[in-house]
């Protein structure tokens, strides 16, 4: 690749890097063009290429090889988000691939967000989730397609910084246990995806756990992703009045909403958490206005 290495920067290097980084993060497709500008810009793009890593059935082997070519210091510095998307077909066919995945995750110590959308083999699930203190910057954890007992997570620790979590509803009692034992002492935001049988599920044995989580003082936001929103919110609140709590926000659910929202978050664009926070804040403002009017 022929770079114009002698081209002098027109702006202070820190500002120039910030501009190019924002452009690449907002639209990753631009990186293929931006890295041709100069050698220094190409060096900046190299780190951004590793900012968000998605591992799935189709790219697993090739992506793992690229990751292994980088040293652990580079990966710790640049990897901010990792999504492991439905590797079910690989878990029984290649123990080596699972070992490679485990080693890669142990190198991503600078992660801000981690999505595990897979039935996780216990051999490394325990290692990863029991050692969350390795990831001091981890704020967002998304778990799906896997039932996680609370016992896998580490004991209460101020080093566990997770604030936002997407949790499999079938394991809601485990989440309740995590919250009340303060195993995630900074957790404030929770998201659930509820399918077609959602109301039946909520009214079943999970109802008491759901109510205790919604009303727990530290929980600021509960996002309920519902497949069909037509009349659903009213039916849910009629059946379970606690779902009318000011911290509960309903959104429409689609098959791939998790992945699209993950993409928005890793691109620094507004995601469902931010949308929900705006709605909750508007409710709080409206409530204050109502109270003030009543006293005036």
mmCIF file of C-alpha atoms in Angstrom:
data_model
loop_
_atom_site.group_PDB
_atom_site.id
_atom_site.type_symbol
_atom_site.label_atom_id
_atom_site.label_comp_id
_atom_site.label_asym_id
_atom_site.label_seq_id
_atom_site.Cartn_x
_atom_site.Cartn_y
_atom_site.Cartn_z
ATOM 1 C CA UNK A 1 0.000 0.000 0.000
ATOM 2 C CA UNK A 2 1.436 3.380 -1.006
ATOM 3 C CA UNK A 3 0.782 6.003 1.621
ATOM 4 C CA UNK A 4 1.630 9.671 1.356
ATOM 5 C CA UNK A 5 3.750 9.458 4.511
ATOM 6 C CA UNK A 6 5.165 12.961 3.995
ATOM 7 C CA UNK A 7 1.795 14.691 4.063
ATOM 8 C CA UNK A 8 1.852 17.105 6.979
ATOM 9 C CA UNK A 9 -1.215 17.130 9.249
ATOM 10 C CA UNK A 10 -3.315 20.252 8.906
ATOM 11 C CA UNK A 11 -4.711 19.964 12.442
ATOM 12 C CA UNK A 12 -3.227 19.101 15.831
ATOM 13 C CA UNK A 13 -2.684 15.297 15.869
ATOM 14 C CA UNK A 14 -5.068 14.712 18.791
ATOM 15 C CA UNK A 15 -7.889 16.607 17.072
ATOM 16 C CA UNK A 16 -7.209 14.961 13.711
ATOM 17 C CA UNK A 17 -7.279 11.496 15.282
ATOM 18 C CA UNK A 18 -10.519 12.311 17.064
ATOM 19 C CA UNK A 19 -12.184 13.429 13.827
ATOM 20 C CA UNK A 20 -11.147 10.335 11.902
ATOM 21 C CA UNK A 21 -12.103 8.060 14.803
ATOM 22 C CA UNK A 22 -15.591 9.543 15.092
ATOM 23 C CA UNK A 23 -16.090 9.120 11.340
ATOM 24 C CA UNK A 24 -14.976 5.484 11.381
ATOM 25 C CA UNK A 25 -16.998 4.545 14.453
ATOM 26 C CA UNK A 26 -20.158 6.228 13.144
ATOM 27 C CA UNK A 27 -19.884 4.423 9.809
ATOM 28 C CA UNK A 28 -17.403 1.490 9.803
ATOM 29 C CA UNK A 29 -17.713 1.259 6.008
ATOM 30 C CA UNK A 30 -15.604 4.413 5.785
ATOM 31 C CA UNK A 31 -12.542 2.668 7.197
ATOM 32 C CA UNK A 32 -11.720 1.064 3.842
ATOM 33 C CA UNK A 33 -11.260 4.578 2.444
ATOM 34 C CA UNK A 34 -9.877 6.410 5.474
ATOM 35 C CA UNK A 35 -6.953 4.059 5.973
ATOM 36 C CA UNK A 36 -5.618 5.057 2.522
ATOM 37 C CA UNK A 37 -5.100 8.698 3.520
ATOM 38 C CA UNK A 38 -1.762 8.255 5.273
ATOM 39 C CA UNK A 39 0.222 5.816 7.373
ATOM 40 C CA UNK A 40 -0.745 7.548 10.612
ATOM 41 C CA UNK A 41 -4.459 7.379 9.771
ATOM 42 C CA UNK A 42 -4.066 3.716 8.842
ATOM 43 C CA UNK A 43 -2.525 3.108 12.276
ATOM 44 C CA UNK A 44 -5.531 4.736 13.956
ATOM 45 C CA UNK A 45 -7.929 2.662 11.831
ATOM 46 C CA UNK A 46 -6.187 -0.548 12.877
ATOM 47 C CA UNK A 47 -7.293 -0.048 16.457
ATOM 48 C CA UNK A 48 -10.845 0.898 15.470
ATOM 49 C CA UNK A 49 -11.176 -2.273 13.380
ATOM 50 C CA UNK A 50 -10.919 -4.206 16.626
ATOM 51 C CA UNK A 51 -13.242 -1.936 18.624
ATOM 52 C CA UNK A 52 -16.285 -4.157 18.081
ATOM 53 C CA UNK A 53 -15.850 -7.876 17.421
ATOM 54 C CA UNK A 54 -18.700 -10.169 16.373
ATOM 55 C CA UNK A 55 -18.074 -13.903 16.337
ATOM 56 C CA UNK A 56 -20.652 -16.128 14.651
ATOM 57 C CA UNK A 57 -20.865 -19.440 12.783
ATOM 58 C CA UNK A 58 -19.682 -18.015 9.463
ATOM 59 C CA UNK A 59 -16.693 -15.952 10.587
ATOM 60 C CA UNK A 60 -15.502 -17.733 13.726
ATOM 61 C CA UNK A 61 -12.391 -19.526 12.404
ATOM 62 C CA UNK A 62 -11.104 -16.628 10.291
ATOM 63 C CA UNK A 63 -11.758 -13.990 12.977
ATOM 64 C CA UNK A 64 -10.088 -16.036 15.716
ATOM 65 C CA UNK A 65 -6.970 -16.317 13.548
ATOM 66 C CA UNK A 66 -6.885 -12.531 13.121
ATOM 67 C CA UNK A 67 -7.305 -12.047 16.880
ATOM 68 C CA UNK A 68 -4.517 -14.515 17.671
ATOM 69 C CA UNK A 69 -2.156 -12.534 15.438
ATOM 70 C CA UNK A 70 -2.461 -9.560 17.817
ATOM 71 C CA UNK A 71 -0.757 -9.376 21.193
ATOM 72 C CA UNK A 72 -2.785 -9.212 24.379
ATOM 73 C CA UNK A 73 -1.776 -5.591 25.068
ATOM 74 C CA UNK A 74 -3.205 -4.457 21.707
ATOM 75 C CA UNK A 75 -6.455 -6.369 22.296
ATOM 76 C CA UNK A 76 -6.832 -5.008 25.838
ATOM 77 C CA UNK A 77 -6.327 -1.466 24.546
ATOM 78 C CA UNK A 78 -8.673 -1.564 21.549
ATOM 79 C CA UNK A 79 -11.432 -4.191 21.973
ATOM 80 C CA UNK A 80 -14.424 -2.464 23.559
ATOM 81 C CA UNK A 81 -17.325 -4.711 22.537
ATOM 82 C CA UNK A 82 -17.581 -8.423 21.824
ATOM 83 C CA UNK A 83 -20.666 -10.272 20.613
ATOM 84 C CA UNK A 84 -20.669 -14.082 20.461
ATOM 85 C CA UNK A 85 -23.669 -14.955 18.341
ATOM 86 C CA UNK A 86 -25.098 -18.510 18.281
ATOM 87 C CA UNK A 87 -22.083 -20.777 17.929
ATOM 88 C CA UNK A 88 -24.118 -23.844 18.853
ATOM 89 C CA UNK A 89 -22.921 -25.878 15.888
ATOM 90 C CA UNK A 90 -19.302 -25.349 16.918
ATOM 91 C CA UNK A 91 -19.468 -26.170 20.610
ATOM 92 C CA UNK A 92 -19.535 -29.941 20.123
ATOM 93 C CA UNK A 93 -17.395 -30.174 17.011
ATOM 94 C CA UNK A 94 -14.242 -28.388 18.060
ATOM 95 C CA UNK A 95 -12.938 -28.132 21.597
ATOM 96 C CA UNK A 96 -9.934 -26.277 20.203
ATOM 97 C CA UNK A 97 -12.154 -23.521 18.813
ATOM 98 C CA UNK A 98 -13.825 -23.144 22.192
ATOM 99 C CA UNK A 99 -10.417 -22.936 23.849
ATOM 100 C CA UNK A 100 -9.383 -20.253 21.340
ATOM 101 C CA UNK A 101 -12.533 -18.314 22.178
ATOM 102 C CA UNK A 102 -11.822 -18.527 25.880
ATOM 103 C CA UNK A 103 -8.257 -17.269 25.409
ATOM 104 C CA UNK A 104 -9.448 -14.384 23.246
ATOM 105 C CA UNK A 105 -11.999 -13.280 25.847
ATOM 106 C CA UNK A 106 -9.350 -13.361 28.553
ATOM 107 C CA UNK A 107 -7.394 -10.832 26.453
ATOM 108 C CA UNK A 108 -10.318 -8.416 26.026
ATOM 109 C CA UNK A 109 -9.801 -6.871 29.469
ATOM 110 C CA UNK A 110 -10.785 -3.390 28.252
ATOM 111 C CA UNK A 111 -14.292 -4.412 27.185
ATOM 112 C CA UNK A 112 -17.236 -2.069 27.834
ATOM 113 C CA UNK A 113 -19.850 -4.515 26.536
ATOM 114 C CA UNK A 114 -20.146 -8.290 26.131
ATOM 115 C CA UNK A 115 -22.969 -10.254 24.477
ATOM 116 C CA UNK A 116 -23.188 -14.034 24.906
ATOM 117 C CA UNK A 117 -26.051 -15.239 22.717
ATOM 118 C CA UNK A 118 -25.352 -18.945 22.882
ATOM 119 C CA UNK A 119 -25.800 -22.074 24.940
ATOM 120 C CA UNK A 120 -22.483 -21.673 26.735
ATOM 121 C CA UNK A 121 -20.297 -24.728 27.372
ATOM 122 C CA UNK A 122 -19.794 -24.885 31.135
ATOM 123 C CA UNK A 123 -16.060 -25.516 30.784
ATOM 124 C CA UNK A 124 -15.444 -21.850 29.961
ATOM 125 C CA UNK A 125 -18.730 -20.266 31.033
ATOM 126 C CA UNK A 126 -17.681 -20.724 34.644
ATOM 127 C CA UNK A 127 -14.243 -19.296 33.933
ATOM 128 C CA UNK A 128 -15.595 -16.195 32.200
ATOM 129 C CA UNK A 129 -18.558 -15.256 34.384
ATOM 130 C CA UNK A 130 -16.828 -16.171 37.638
ATOM 131 C CA UNK A 131 -13.994 -13.773 36.819
ATOM 132 C CA UNK A 132 -15.849 -10.620 35.845
ATOM 133 C CA UNK A 133 -13.414 -8.619 37.949
ATOM 134 C CA UNK A 134 -10.933 -9.099 35.066
ATOM 135 C CA UNK A 135 -13.062 -6.589 33.155
ATOM 136 C CA UNK A 136 -13.133 -3.383 35.244
ATOM 137 C CA UNK A 137 -14.663 -1.371 32.367
ATOM 138 C CA UNK A 138 -17.447 -3.838 31.582
ATOM 139 C CA UNK A 139 -20.772 -1.991 31.875
ATOM 140 C CA UNK A 140 -23.117 -3.910 29.559
ATOM 141 C CA UNK A 141 -23.697 -7.679 29.690
ATOM 142 C CA UNK A 142 -26.206 -9.383 27.382
ATOM 143 C CA UNK A 143 -27.070 -13.045 27.941
ATOM 144 C CA UNK A 144 -29.465 -15.037 25.780
ATOM 145 C CA UNK A 145 -30.183 -18.660 24.899
ATOM 146 C CA UNK A 146 -28.582 -19.752 28.145
ATOM 147 C CA UNK A 147 -29.840 -20.354 31.663
ATOM 148 C CA UNK A 148 -27.377 -18.938 34.167
ATOM 149 C CA UNK A 149 -27.480 -19.856 37.870
ATOM 150 C CA UNK A 150 -26.484 -17.070 40.253
ATOM 151 C CA UNK A 151 -23.852 -19.347 41.806
ATOM 152 C CA UNK A 152 -21.660 -18.978 38.704
ATOM 153 C CA UNK A 153 -21.144 -15.269 39.326
ATOM 154 C CA UNK A 154 -18.502 -13.979 41.751
ATOM 155 C CA UNK A 155 -19.395 -12.895 45.298
ATOM 156 C CA UNK A 156 -20.238 -9.228 45.991
ATOM 157 C CA UNK A 157 -17.398 -6.971 44.884
ATOM 158 C CA UNK A 158 -17.082 -3.263 44.128
ATOM 159 C CA UNK A 159 -14.897 -4.209 41.145
ATOM 160 C CA UNK A 160 -17.944 -5.567 39.257
ATOM 161 C CA UNK A 161 -19.048 -2.490 37.321
ATOM 162 C CA UNK A 162 -21.940 -3.888 35.241
ATOM 163 C CA UNK A 163 -24.771 -1.349 35.091
ATOM 164 C CA UNK A 164 -26.867 -2.692 32.175
ATOM 165 C CA UNK A 165 -27.886 -6.296 31.630
ATOM 166 C CA UNK A 166 -30.052 -8.228 29.182
ATOM 167 C CA UNK A 167 -31.160 -11.436 30.864
ATOM 168 C CA UNK A 168 -32.902 -14.620 29.776
ATOM 169 C CA UNK A 169 -36.335 -14.495 31.387
ATOM 170 C CA UNK A 170 -36.269 -18.204 32.237
ATOM 171 C CA UNK A 171 -33.465 -17.405 34.705
ATOM 172 C CA UNK A 172 -35.227 -14.452 36.355
ATOM 173 C CA UNK A 173 -34.982 -15.970 39.838
ATOM 174 C CA UNK A 174 -31.202 -16.091 39.441
ATOM 175 C CA UNK A 175 -31.157 -12.388 38.505
ATOM 176 C CA UNK A 176 -33.258 -11.595 41.563
ATOM 177 C CA UNK A 177 -30.701 -13.434 43.673
ATOM 178 C CA UNK A 178 -27.827 -11.503 42.095
ATOM 179 C CA UNK A 179 -29.546 -8.187 42.817
ATOM 180 C CA UNK A 180 -30.524 -8.891 46.408
ATOM 181 C CA UNK A 181 -27.118 -10.352 47.244
ATOM 182 C CA UNK A 182 -25.446 -7.311 45.648
ATOM 183 C CA UNK A 183 -23.357 -9.513 43.382
ATOM 184 C CA UNK A 184 -23.842 -6.760 40.785
ATOM 185 C CA UNK A 185 -23.788 -3.738 43.100
ATOM 186 C CA UNK A 186 -23.974 -1.132 40.314
ATOM 187 C CA UNK A 187 -26.745 -2.696 38.232
ATOM 188 C CA UNK A 188 -29.441 -0.129 37.366
ATOM 189 C CA UNK A 189 -30.840 -1.191 33.943
ATOM 190 C CA UNK A 190 -32.434 -4.508 32.944
ATOM 191 C CA UNK A 191 -33.844 -5.722 29.639
ATOM 192 C CA UNK A 192 -36.001 -8.760 28.829
ATOM 193 C CA UNK A 193 -37.250 -10.045 25.485
ATOM 194 C CA UNK A 194 -40.702 -11.593 25.913
ATOM 195 C CA UNK A 195 -42.067 -13.864 23.172
ATOM 196 C CA UNK A 196 -45.595 -14.817 22.161
ATOM 197 C CA UNK A 197 -46.259 -16.637 25.447
ATOM 198 C CA UNK A 198 -44.908 -13.734 27.477
ATOM 199 C CA UNK A 199 -47.965 -12.997 29.574
ATOM 200 C CA UNK A 200 -48.330 -16.675 30.505
ATOM 201 C CA UNK A 201 -44.652 -16.707 31.479
ATOM 202 C CA UNK A 202 -44.953 -13.525 33.557
ATOM 203 C CA UNK A 203 -48.060 -14.720 35.380
ATOM 204 C CA UNK A 204 -46.401 -18.022 36.238
ATOM 205 C CA UNK A 205 -43.820 -18.805 38.900
ATOM 206 C CA UNK A 206 -41.592 -15.917 37.780
ATOM 207 C CA UNK A 207 -44.104 -13.225 38.776
ATOM 208 C CA UNK A 208 -42.874 -12.690 42.336
ATOM 209 C CA UNK A 209 -39.250 -12.376 41.150
ATOM 210 C CA UNK A 210 -40.308 -9.893 38.468
ATOM 211 C CA UNK A 211 -42.146 -7.703 40.985
ATOM 212 C CA UNK A 212 -39.272 -7.738 43.464
ATOM 213 C CA UNK A 213 -36.794 -6.728 40.745
ATOM 214 C CA UNK A 214 -38.980 -3.907 39.357
ATOM 215 C CA UNK A 215 -39.527 -2.422 42.804
ATOM 216 C CA UNK A 216 -35.933 -2.805 44.006
ATOM 217 C CA UNK A 217 -34.740 0.756 44.888
ATOM 218 C CA UNK A 218 -31.516 0.630 42.872
ATOM 219 C CA UNK A 219 -33.173 -0.450 39.597
ATOM 220 C CA UNK A 220 -33.847 2.667 37.502
ATOM 221 C CA UNK A 221 -35.005 1.146 34.211
ATOM 222 C CA UNK A 222 -36.654 -2.112 33.104
ATOM 223 C CA UNK A 223 -37.083 -2.556 29.342
ATOM 224 C CA UNK A 224 -39.700 -5.090 28.244
ATOM 225 C CA UNK A 225 -39.267 -6.087 24.596
ATOM 226 C CA UNK A 226 -42.629 -7.469 23.473
ATOM 227 C CA UNK A 227 -43.104 -9.215 20.111
ATOM 228 C CA UNK A 228 -46.527 -7.690 19.334
ATOM 229 C CA UNK A 229 -47.269 -4.325 20.947
ATOM 230 C CA UNK A 230 -50.871 -4.088 19.643
ATOM 231 C CA UNK A 231 -52.889 -3.833 22.845
ATOM 232 C CA UNK A 232 -50.212 -5.809 24.653
ATOM 233 C CA UNK A 233 -49.016 -3.174 27.092
ATOM 234 C CA UNK A 234 -52.520 -2.649 28.494
ATOM 235 C CA UNK A 235 -53.118 -6.390 28.831
ATOM 236 C CA UNK A 236 -49.818 -6.858 30.628
ATOM 237 C CA UNK A 237 -50.427 -4.014 33.073
ATOM 238 C CA UNK A 238 -53.995 -5.190 33.716
ATOM 239 C CA UNK A 239 -52.660 -8.645 34.552
ATOM 240 C CA UNK A 240 -49.628 -7.427 36.531
ATOM 241 C CA UNK A 241 -50.181 -3.849 37.830
ATOM 242 C CA UNK A 242 -46.518 -3.555 38.869
ATOM 243 C CA UNK A 243 -45.632 -3.353 35.159
ATOM 244 C CA UNK A 244 -47.130 0.129 35.263
ATOM 245 C CA UNK A 245 -44.210 1.209 37.462
ATOM 246 C CA UNK A 246 -42.552 4.428 36.171
ATOM 247 C CA UNK A 247 -39.280 2.569 35.592
ATOM 248 C CA UNK A 248 -40.834 0.048 33.157
ATOM 249 C CA UNK A 249 -40.689 0.823 29.418
ATOM 250 C CA UNK A 250 -42.262 -1.317 26.673
ATOM 251 C CA UNK A 251 -40.693 -1.614 23.223
ATOM 252 C CA UNK A 252 -41.682 -3.578 20.149
ATOM 253 C CA UNK A 253 -39.815 -6.860 19.686
ATOM 254 C CA UNK A 254 -38.440 -8.312 16.453
ATOM 255 C CA UNK A 255 -36.394 -11.443 15.854
ATOM 256 C CA UNK A 256 -33.124 -9.544 15.424
ATOM 257 C CA UNK A 257 -33.733 -6.581 17.750
ATOM 258 C CA UNK A 258 -30.853 -7.625 20.005
ATOM 259 C CA UNK A 259 -28.318 -7.516 17.206
ATOM 260 C CA UNK A 260 -29.550 -4.226 15.737
ATOM 261 C CA UNK A 261 -29.512 -2.578 19.142
ATOM 262 C CA UNK A 262 -26.032 -3.960 19.797
ATOM 263 C CA UNK A 263 -24.854 -2.422 16.524
ATOM 264 C CA UNK A 264 -26.338 0.952 17.482
ATOM 265 C CA UNK A 265 -24.670 0.874 20.879
ATOM 266 C CA UNK A 266 -21.235 -0.056 19.525
ATOM 267 C CA UNK A 267 -21.521 2.746 16.954
ATOM 268 C CA UNK A 268 -22.171 5.285 19.737
ATOM 269 C CA UNK A 269 -25.687 5.858 18.379
ATOM 270 C CA UNK A 270 -28.773 6.012 20.567
ATOM 271 C CA UNK A 271 -29.863 2.523 21.651
ATOM 272 C CA UNK A 272 -32.879 1.202 23.532
ATOM 273 C CA UNK A 273 -31.295 2.016 26.911
ATOM 274 C CA UNK A 274 -30.925 5.675 25.953
ATOM 275 C CA UNK A 275 -34.446 5.763 24.497
ATOM 276 C CA UNK A 276 -35.843 4.249 27.690
ATOM 277 C CA UNK A 277 -33.942 6.738 29.865
ATOM 278 C CA UNK A 278 -35.437 9.631 27.872
ATOM 279 C CA UNK A 279 -38.954 8.231 28.377
ATOM 280 C CA UNK A 280 -38.416 7.725 32.118
ATOM 281 C CA UNK A 281 -36.965 11.205 32.529
ATOM 282 C CA UNK A 282 -39.983 12.685 30.715
ATOM 283 C CA UNK A 283 -42.283 10.825 33.125
ATOM 284 C CA UNK A 284 -40.383 12.209 36.089
ATOM 285 C CA UNK A 285 -40.610 15.768 34.732
ATOM 286 C CA UNK A 286 -44.337 15.351 34.085
ATOM 287 C CA UNK A 287 -44.866 14.024 37.604
ATOM 288 C CA UNK A 288 -42.984 16.959 39.148
ATOM 289 C CA UNK A 289 -45.015 19.402 37.066
ATOM 290 C CA UNK A 290 -48.233 17.771 38.220
ATOM 291 C CA UNK A 291 -47.167 17.981 41.856
ATOM 292 C CA UNK A 292 -46.116 21.623 41.510
ATOM 293 C CA UNK A 293 -49.431 22.478 39.837
ATOM 294 C CA UNK A 294 -51.345 20.797 42.638
ATOM 295 C CA UNK A 295 -49.561 22.929 45.252
ATOM 296 C CA UNK A 296 -49.926 26.210 43.350
#
